[in-house]
PDB file of C-alpha atoms in Angstrom:
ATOM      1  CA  UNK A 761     -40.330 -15.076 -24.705  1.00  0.00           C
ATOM      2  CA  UNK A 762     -42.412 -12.252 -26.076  1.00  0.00           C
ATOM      3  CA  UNK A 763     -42.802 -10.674 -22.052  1.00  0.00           C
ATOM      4  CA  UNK A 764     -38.880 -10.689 -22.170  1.00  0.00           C
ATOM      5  CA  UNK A 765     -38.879  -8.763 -25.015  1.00  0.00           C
ATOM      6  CA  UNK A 766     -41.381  -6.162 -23.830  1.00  0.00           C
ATOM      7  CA  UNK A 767     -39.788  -5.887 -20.723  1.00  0.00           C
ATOM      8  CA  UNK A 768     -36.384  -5.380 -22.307  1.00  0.00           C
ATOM      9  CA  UNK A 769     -37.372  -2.339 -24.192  1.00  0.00           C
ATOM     10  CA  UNK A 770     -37.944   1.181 -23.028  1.00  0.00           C
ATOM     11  CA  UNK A 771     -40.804   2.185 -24.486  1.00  0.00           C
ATOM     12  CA  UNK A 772     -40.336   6.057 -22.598  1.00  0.00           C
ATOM     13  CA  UNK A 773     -37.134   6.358 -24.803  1.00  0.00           C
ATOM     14  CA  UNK A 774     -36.557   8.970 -28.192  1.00  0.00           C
ATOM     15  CA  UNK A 775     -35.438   5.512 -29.938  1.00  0.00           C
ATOM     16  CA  UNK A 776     -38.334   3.280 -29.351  1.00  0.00           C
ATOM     17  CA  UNK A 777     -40.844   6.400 -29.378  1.00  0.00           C
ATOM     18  CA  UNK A 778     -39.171   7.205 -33.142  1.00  0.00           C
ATOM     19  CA  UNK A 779     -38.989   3.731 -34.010  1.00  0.00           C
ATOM     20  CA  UNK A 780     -42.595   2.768 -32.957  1.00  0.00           C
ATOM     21  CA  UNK A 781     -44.066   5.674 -34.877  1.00  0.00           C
ATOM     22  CA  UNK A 782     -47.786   5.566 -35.054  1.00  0.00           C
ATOM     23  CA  UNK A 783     -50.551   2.996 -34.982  1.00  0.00           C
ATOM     24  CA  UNK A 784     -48.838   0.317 -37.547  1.00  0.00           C
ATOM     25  CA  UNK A 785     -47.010   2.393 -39.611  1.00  0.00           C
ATOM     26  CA  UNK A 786     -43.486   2.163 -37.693  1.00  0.00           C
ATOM     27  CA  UNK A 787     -40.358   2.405 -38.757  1.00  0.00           C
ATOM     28  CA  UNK A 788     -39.554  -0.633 -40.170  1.00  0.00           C
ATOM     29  CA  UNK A 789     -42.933  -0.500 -42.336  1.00  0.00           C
ATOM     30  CA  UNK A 790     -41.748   2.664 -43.311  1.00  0.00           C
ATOM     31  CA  UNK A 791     -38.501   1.069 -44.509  1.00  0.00           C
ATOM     32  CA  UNK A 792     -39.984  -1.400 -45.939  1.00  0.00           C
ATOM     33  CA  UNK A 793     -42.289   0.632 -47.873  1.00  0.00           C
ATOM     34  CA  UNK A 794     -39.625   3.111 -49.058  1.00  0.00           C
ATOM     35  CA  UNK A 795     -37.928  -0.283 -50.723  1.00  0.00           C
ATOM     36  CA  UNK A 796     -40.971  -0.883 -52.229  1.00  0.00           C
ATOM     37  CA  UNK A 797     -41.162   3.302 -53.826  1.00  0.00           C
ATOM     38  CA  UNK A 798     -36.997   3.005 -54.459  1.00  0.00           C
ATOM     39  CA  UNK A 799     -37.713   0.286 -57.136  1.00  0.00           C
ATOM     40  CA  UNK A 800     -39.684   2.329 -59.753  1.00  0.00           C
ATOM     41  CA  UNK A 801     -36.530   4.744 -59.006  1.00  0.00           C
ATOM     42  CA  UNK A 802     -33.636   2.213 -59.866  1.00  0.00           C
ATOM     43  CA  UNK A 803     -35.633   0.972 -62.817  1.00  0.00           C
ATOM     44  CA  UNK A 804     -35.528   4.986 -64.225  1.00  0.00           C
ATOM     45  CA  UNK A 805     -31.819   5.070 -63.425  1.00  0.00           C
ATOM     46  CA  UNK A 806     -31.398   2.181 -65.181  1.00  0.00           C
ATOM     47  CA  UNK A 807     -32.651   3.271 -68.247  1.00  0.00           C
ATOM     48  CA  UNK A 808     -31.762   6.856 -68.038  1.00  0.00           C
ATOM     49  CA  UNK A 809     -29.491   7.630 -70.773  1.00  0.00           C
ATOM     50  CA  UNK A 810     -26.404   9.632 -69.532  1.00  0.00           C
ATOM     51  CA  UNK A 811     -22.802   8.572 -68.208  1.00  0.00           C
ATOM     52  CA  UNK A 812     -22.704   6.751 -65.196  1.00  0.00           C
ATOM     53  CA  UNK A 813     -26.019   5.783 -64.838  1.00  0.00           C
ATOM     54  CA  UNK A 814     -25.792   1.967 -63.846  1.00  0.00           C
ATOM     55  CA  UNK A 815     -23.663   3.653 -61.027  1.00  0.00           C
ATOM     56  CA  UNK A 816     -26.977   5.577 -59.838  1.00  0.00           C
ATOM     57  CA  UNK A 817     -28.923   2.752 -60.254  1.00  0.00           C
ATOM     58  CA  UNK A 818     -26.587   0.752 -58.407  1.00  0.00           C
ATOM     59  CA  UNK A 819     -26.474   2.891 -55.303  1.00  0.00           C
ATOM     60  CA  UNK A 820     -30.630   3.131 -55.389  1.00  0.00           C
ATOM     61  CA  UNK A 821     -30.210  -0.479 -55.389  1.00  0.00           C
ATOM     62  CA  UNK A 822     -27.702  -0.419 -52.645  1.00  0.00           C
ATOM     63  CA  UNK A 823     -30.011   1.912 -50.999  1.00  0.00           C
ATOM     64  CA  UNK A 824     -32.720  -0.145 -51.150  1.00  0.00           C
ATOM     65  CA  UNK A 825     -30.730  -3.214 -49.965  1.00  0.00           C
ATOM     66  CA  UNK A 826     -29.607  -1.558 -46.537  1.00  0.00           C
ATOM     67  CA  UNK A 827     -33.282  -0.680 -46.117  1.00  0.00           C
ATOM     68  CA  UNK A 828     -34.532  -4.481 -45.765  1.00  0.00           C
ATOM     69  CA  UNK A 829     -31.103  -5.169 -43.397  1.00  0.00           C
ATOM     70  CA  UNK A 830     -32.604  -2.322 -41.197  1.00  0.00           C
ATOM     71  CA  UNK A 831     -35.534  -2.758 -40.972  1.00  0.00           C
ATOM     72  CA  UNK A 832     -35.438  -6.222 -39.959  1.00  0.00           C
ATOM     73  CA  UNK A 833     -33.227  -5.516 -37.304  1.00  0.00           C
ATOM     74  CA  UNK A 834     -35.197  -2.359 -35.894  1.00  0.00           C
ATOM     75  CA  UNK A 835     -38.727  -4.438 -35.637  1.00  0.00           C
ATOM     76  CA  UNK A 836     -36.738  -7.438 -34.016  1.00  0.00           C
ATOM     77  CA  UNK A 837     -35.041  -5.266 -31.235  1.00  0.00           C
ATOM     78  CA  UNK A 838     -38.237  -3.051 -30.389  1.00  0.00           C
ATOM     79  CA  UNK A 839     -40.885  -5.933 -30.839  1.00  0.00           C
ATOM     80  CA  UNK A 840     -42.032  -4.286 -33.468  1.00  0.00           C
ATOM     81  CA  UNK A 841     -42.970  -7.072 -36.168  1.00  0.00           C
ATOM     82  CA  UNK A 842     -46.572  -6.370 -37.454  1.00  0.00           C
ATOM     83  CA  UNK A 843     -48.920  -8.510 -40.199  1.00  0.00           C
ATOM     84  CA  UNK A 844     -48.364  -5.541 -42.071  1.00  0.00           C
ATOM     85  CA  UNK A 845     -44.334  -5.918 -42.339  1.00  0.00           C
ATOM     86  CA  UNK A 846     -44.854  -9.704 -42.679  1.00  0.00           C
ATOM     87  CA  UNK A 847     -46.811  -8.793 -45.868  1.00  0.00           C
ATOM     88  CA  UNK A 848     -44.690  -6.167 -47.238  1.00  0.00           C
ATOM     89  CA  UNK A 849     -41.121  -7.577 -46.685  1.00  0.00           C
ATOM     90  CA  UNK A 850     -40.905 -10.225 -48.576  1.00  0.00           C
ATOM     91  CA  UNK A 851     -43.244  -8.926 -51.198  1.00  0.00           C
ATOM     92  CA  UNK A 852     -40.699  -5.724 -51.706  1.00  0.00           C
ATOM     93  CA  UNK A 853     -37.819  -8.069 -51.982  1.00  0.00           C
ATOM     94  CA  UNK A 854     -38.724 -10.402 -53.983  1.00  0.00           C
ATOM     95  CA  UNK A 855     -39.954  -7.277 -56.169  1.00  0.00           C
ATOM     96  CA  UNK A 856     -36.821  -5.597 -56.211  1.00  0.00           C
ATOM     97  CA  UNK A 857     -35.219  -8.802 -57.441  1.00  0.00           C
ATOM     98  CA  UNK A 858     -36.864  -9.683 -59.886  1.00  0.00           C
ATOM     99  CA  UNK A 859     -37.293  -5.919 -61.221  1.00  0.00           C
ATOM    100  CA  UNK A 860     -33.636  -5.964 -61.552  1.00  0.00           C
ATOM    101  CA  UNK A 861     -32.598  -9.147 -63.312  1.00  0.00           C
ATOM    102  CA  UNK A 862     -35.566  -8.864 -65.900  1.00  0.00           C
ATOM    103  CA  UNK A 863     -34.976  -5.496 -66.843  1.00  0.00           C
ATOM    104  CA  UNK A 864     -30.991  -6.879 -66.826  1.00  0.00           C
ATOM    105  CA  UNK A 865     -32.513  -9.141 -69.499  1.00  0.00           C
ATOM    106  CA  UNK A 866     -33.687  -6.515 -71.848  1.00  0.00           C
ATOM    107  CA  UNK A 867     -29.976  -5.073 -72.280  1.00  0.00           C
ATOM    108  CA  UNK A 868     -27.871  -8.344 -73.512  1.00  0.00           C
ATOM    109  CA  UNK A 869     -24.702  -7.055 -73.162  1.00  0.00           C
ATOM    110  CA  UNK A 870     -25.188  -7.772 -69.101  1.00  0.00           C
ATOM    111  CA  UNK A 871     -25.253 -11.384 -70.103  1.00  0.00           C
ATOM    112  CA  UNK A 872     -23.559 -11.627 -73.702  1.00  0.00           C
ATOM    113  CA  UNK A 873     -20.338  -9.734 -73.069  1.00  0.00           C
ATOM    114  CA  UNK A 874     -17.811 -11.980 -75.105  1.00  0.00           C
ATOM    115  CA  UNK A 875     -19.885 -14.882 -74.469  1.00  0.00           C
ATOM    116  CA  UNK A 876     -22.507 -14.636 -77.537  1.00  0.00           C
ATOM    117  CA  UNK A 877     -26.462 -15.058 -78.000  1.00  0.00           C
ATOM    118  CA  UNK A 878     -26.701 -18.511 -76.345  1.00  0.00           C
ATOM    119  CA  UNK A 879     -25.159 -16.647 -73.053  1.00  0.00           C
ATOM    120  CA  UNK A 880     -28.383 -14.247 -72.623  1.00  0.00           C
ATOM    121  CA  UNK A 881     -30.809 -17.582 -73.146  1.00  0.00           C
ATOM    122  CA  UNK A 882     -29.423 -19.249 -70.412  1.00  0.00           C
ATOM    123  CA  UNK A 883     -29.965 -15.903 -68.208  1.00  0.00           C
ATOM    124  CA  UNK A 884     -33.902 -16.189 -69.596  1.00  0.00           C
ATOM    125  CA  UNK A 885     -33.750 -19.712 -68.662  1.00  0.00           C
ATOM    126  CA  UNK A 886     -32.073 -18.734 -64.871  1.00  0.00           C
ATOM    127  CA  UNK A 887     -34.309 -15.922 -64.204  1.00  0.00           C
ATOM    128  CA  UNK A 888     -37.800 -17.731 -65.375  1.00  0.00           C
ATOM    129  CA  UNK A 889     -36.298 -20.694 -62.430  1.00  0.00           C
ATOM    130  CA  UNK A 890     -35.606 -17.662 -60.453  1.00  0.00           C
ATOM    131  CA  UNK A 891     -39.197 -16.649 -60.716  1.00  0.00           C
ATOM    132  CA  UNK A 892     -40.883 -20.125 -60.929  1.00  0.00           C
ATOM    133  CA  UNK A 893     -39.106 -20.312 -57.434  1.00  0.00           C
ATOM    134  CA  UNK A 894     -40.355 -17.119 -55.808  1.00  0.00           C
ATOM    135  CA  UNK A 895     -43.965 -18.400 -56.857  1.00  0.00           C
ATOM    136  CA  UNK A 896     -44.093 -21.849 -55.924  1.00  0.00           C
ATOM    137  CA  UNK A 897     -42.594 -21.338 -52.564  1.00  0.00           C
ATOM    138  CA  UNK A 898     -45.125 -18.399 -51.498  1.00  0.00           C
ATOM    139  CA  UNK A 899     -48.388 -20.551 -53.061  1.00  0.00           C
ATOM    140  CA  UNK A 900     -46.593 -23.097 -50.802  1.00  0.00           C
ATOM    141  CA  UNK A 901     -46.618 -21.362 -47.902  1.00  0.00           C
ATOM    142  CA  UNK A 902     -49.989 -20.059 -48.506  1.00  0.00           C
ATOM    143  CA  UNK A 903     -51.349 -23.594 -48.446  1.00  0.00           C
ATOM    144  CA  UNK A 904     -49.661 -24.787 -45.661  1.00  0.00           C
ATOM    145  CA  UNK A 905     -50.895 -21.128 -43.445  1.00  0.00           C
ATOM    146  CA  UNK A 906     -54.384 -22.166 -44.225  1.00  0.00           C
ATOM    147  CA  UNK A 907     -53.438 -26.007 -42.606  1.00  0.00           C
ATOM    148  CA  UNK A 908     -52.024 -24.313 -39.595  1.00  0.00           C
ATOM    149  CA  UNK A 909     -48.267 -24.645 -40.048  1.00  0.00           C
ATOM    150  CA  UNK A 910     -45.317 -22.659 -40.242  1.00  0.00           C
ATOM    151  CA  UNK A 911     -42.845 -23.499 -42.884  1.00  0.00           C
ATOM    152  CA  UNK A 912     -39.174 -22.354 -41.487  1.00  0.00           C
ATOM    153  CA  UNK A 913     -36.835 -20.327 -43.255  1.00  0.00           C
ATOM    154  CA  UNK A 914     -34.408 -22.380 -45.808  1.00  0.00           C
ATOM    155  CA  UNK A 915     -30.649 -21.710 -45.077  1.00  0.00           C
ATOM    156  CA  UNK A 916     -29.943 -22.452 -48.668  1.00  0.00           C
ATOM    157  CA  UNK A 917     -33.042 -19.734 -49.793  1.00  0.00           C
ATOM    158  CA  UNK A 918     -31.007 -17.125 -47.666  1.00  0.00           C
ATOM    159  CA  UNK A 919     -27.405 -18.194 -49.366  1.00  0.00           C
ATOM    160  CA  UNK A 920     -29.726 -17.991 -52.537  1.00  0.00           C
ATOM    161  CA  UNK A 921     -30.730 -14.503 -51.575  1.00  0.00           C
ATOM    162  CA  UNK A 922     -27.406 -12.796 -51.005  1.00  0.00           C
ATOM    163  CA  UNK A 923     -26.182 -14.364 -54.358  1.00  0.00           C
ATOM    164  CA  UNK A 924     -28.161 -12.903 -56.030  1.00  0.00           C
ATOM    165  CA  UNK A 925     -27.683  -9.330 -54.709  1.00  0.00           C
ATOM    166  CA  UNK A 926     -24.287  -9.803 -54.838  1.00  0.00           C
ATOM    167  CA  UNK A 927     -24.892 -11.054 -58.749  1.00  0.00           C
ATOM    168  CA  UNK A 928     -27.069  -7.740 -59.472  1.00  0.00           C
ATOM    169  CA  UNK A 929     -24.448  -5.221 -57.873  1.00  0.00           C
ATOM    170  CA  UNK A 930     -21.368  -6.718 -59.231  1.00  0.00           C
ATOM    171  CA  UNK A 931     -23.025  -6.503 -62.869  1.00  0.00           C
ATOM    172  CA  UNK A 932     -24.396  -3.388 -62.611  1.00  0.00           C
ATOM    173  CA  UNK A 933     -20.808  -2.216 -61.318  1.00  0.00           C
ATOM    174  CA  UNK A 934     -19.459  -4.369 -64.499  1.00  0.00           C
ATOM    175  CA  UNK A 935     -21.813  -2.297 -66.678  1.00  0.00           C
ATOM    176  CA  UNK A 936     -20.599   1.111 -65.106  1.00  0.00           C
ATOM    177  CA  UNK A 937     -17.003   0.078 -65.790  1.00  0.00           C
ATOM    178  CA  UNK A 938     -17.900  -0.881 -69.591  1.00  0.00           C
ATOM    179  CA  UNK A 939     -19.404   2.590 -70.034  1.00  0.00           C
ATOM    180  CA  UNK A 940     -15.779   4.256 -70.180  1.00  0.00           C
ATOM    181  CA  UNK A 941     -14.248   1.873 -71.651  1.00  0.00           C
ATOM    182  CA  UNK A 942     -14.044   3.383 -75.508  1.00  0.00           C
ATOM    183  CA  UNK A 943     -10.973   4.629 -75.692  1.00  0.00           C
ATOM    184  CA  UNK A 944      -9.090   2.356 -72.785  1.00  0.00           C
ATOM    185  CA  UNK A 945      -7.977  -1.532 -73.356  1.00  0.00           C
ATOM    186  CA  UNK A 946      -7.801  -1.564 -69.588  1.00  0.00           C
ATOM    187  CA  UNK A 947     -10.619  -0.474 -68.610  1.00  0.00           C
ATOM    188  CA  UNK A 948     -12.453  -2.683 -71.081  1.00  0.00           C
ATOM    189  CA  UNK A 949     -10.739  -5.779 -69.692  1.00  0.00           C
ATOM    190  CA  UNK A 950     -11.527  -4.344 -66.261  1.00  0.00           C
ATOM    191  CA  UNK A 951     -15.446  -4.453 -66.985  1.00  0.00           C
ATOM    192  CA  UNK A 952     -15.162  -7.663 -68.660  1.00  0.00           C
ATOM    193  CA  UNK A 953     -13.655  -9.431 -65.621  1.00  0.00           C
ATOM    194  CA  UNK A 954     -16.285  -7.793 -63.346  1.00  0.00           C
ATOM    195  CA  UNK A 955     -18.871  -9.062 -65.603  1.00  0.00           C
ATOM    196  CA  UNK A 956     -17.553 -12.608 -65.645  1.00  0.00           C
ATOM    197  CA  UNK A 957     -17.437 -12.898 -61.732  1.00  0.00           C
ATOM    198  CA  UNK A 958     -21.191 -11.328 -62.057  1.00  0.00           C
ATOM    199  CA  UNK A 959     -22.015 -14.151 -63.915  1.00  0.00           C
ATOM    200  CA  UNK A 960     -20.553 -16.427 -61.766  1.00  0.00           C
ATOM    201  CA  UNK A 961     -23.115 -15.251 -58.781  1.00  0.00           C
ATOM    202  CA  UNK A 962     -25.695 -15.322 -60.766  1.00  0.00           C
ATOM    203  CA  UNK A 963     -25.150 -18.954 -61.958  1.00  0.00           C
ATOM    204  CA  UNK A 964     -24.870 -20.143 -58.658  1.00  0.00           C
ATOM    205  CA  UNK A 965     -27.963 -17.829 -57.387  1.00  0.00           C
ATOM    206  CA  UNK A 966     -29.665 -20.057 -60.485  1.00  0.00           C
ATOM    207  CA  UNK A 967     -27.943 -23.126 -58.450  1.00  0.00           C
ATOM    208  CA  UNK A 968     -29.039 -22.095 -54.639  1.00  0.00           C
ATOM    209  CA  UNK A 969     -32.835 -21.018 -56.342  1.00  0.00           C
ATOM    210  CA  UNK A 970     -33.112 -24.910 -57.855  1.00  0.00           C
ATOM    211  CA  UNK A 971     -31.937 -26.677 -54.717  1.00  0.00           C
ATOM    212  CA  UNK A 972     -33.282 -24.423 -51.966  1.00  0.00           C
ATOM    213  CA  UNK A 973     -36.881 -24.699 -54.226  1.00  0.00           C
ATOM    214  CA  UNK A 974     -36.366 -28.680 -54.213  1.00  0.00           C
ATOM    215  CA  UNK A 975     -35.655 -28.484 -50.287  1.00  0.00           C
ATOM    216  CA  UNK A 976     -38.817 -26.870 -49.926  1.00  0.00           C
ATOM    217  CA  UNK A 977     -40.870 -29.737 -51.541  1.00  0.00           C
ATOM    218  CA  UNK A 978     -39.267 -32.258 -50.524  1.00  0.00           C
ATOM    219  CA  UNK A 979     -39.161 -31.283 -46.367  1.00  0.00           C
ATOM    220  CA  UNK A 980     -42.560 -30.275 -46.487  1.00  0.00           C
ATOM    221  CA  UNK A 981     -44.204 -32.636 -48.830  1.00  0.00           C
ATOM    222  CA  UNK A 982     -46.993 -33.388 -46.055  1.00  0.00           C
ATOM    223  CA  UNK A 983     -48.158 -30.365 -46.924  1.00  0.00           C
ATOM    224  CA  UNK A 984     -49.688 -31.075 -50.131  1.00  0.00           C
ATOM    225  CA  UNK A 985     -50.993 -34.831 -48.933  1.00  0.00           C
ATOM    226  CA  UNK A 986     -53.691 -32.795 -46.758  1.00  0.00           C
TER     227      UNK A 986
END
């Protein structure tokens, strides 16, 4: 299957020549890498105190988003997947994750909004499963690497995934919305319903993160009776 690949790509074309790069550091390592450099950037914008900034943050994140769609794609249609982009990919999104819904957690009114304090310890509660999740699969999959197998992709980690994105942008748009909202009714109840539905993909990330985790464990429980 691999020959097939090989044989489909020029490697005498601009694309592949751009793409390949040099030695391991390709494109899509570069891509990756970049994701990894945008997050320190989104976390600034985030924090930054002038109007609109959950908008900047947003398209960083946005940014950073297209980045692991691309780069994906790019290694997978130029055979160029290295150990180096299997270590960095998932590390930079799990990262960016993570970076955002913690730091989320640190300004309630993403998760309080009309809802009250118990509202932002549920969120705690979602995001330390969130976490938990992230940690127990990889030291899973590090334990079954070392026993020789391959643990496949979960389709309910992927659904999981893209909830969660979705959850992250559509708050941090929410949040944006909220900002000019001082002097309008509308525009309040505008950010307030953009919040809610926010909430809503977060809840069921929370959801996806509990089952896909359980899916994990339970389909590869031969792992840990080695």
């Amino acid at each position: 299957m691999n020959n097939e690949t090989e044989k489909e790509v020029n490697k005498e074309s601009r694309a592949y020549k751009f793409a390949a790069g040099r030695g391991v550091m390709n494109l899509p390592n570069k891509l990756t890498i970049a994701r990894m450099v945008m997050i320190p950037v989104f976390i600034l914008f985030f924090y930054l105190d002038f109007t609109a900034h959950y908008f900047v943050a947003l398209a960083v994140f946005g940014i950073a988003c297209l980045t692991d769609l691309f780069d994906g794609k790019i290694a997978r249609k130029y055979n160029l997947v290295t150990n180096l982009g299997k270590f960095l990919d998932p590390i930079a999104d799990k990262v960016l994750v993570l970076s955002a819904l913690v730091i989320m957690l640190t300004v309630p009114s993403f998760f309080t909004q009309n809802l009250g304090g118990w509202a932002l310890i549920v969120a705690g509660c979602g995001v330390a499963l969130i976490l938990a999740r992230e940690i127990i699969v990889s030291g899973f999959r590090m334990v079954a690497a070392s026993s020789g197998m391959v643990i496949a992709a979960d389709i309910v980690g992927k659904y999981k995934t893209t909830c969660q994105d979705i959850a992250i942008v559509v708050l941090l748009i929410g949040a944006g919305v909220s900002e000019f909202a001082d002097s309008l009714a509308e525009v309040k109840l505008a950010g307030d319903i953009i919040n809610y539905i926010g909430l809503a993909f977060f809840a069921l990330a929370v959801i996806l993160t509990v089952i896909s985790g359980i899916n994990y464990l339970v389909k590869n429980r031969e792992v840990l009776t080695k």
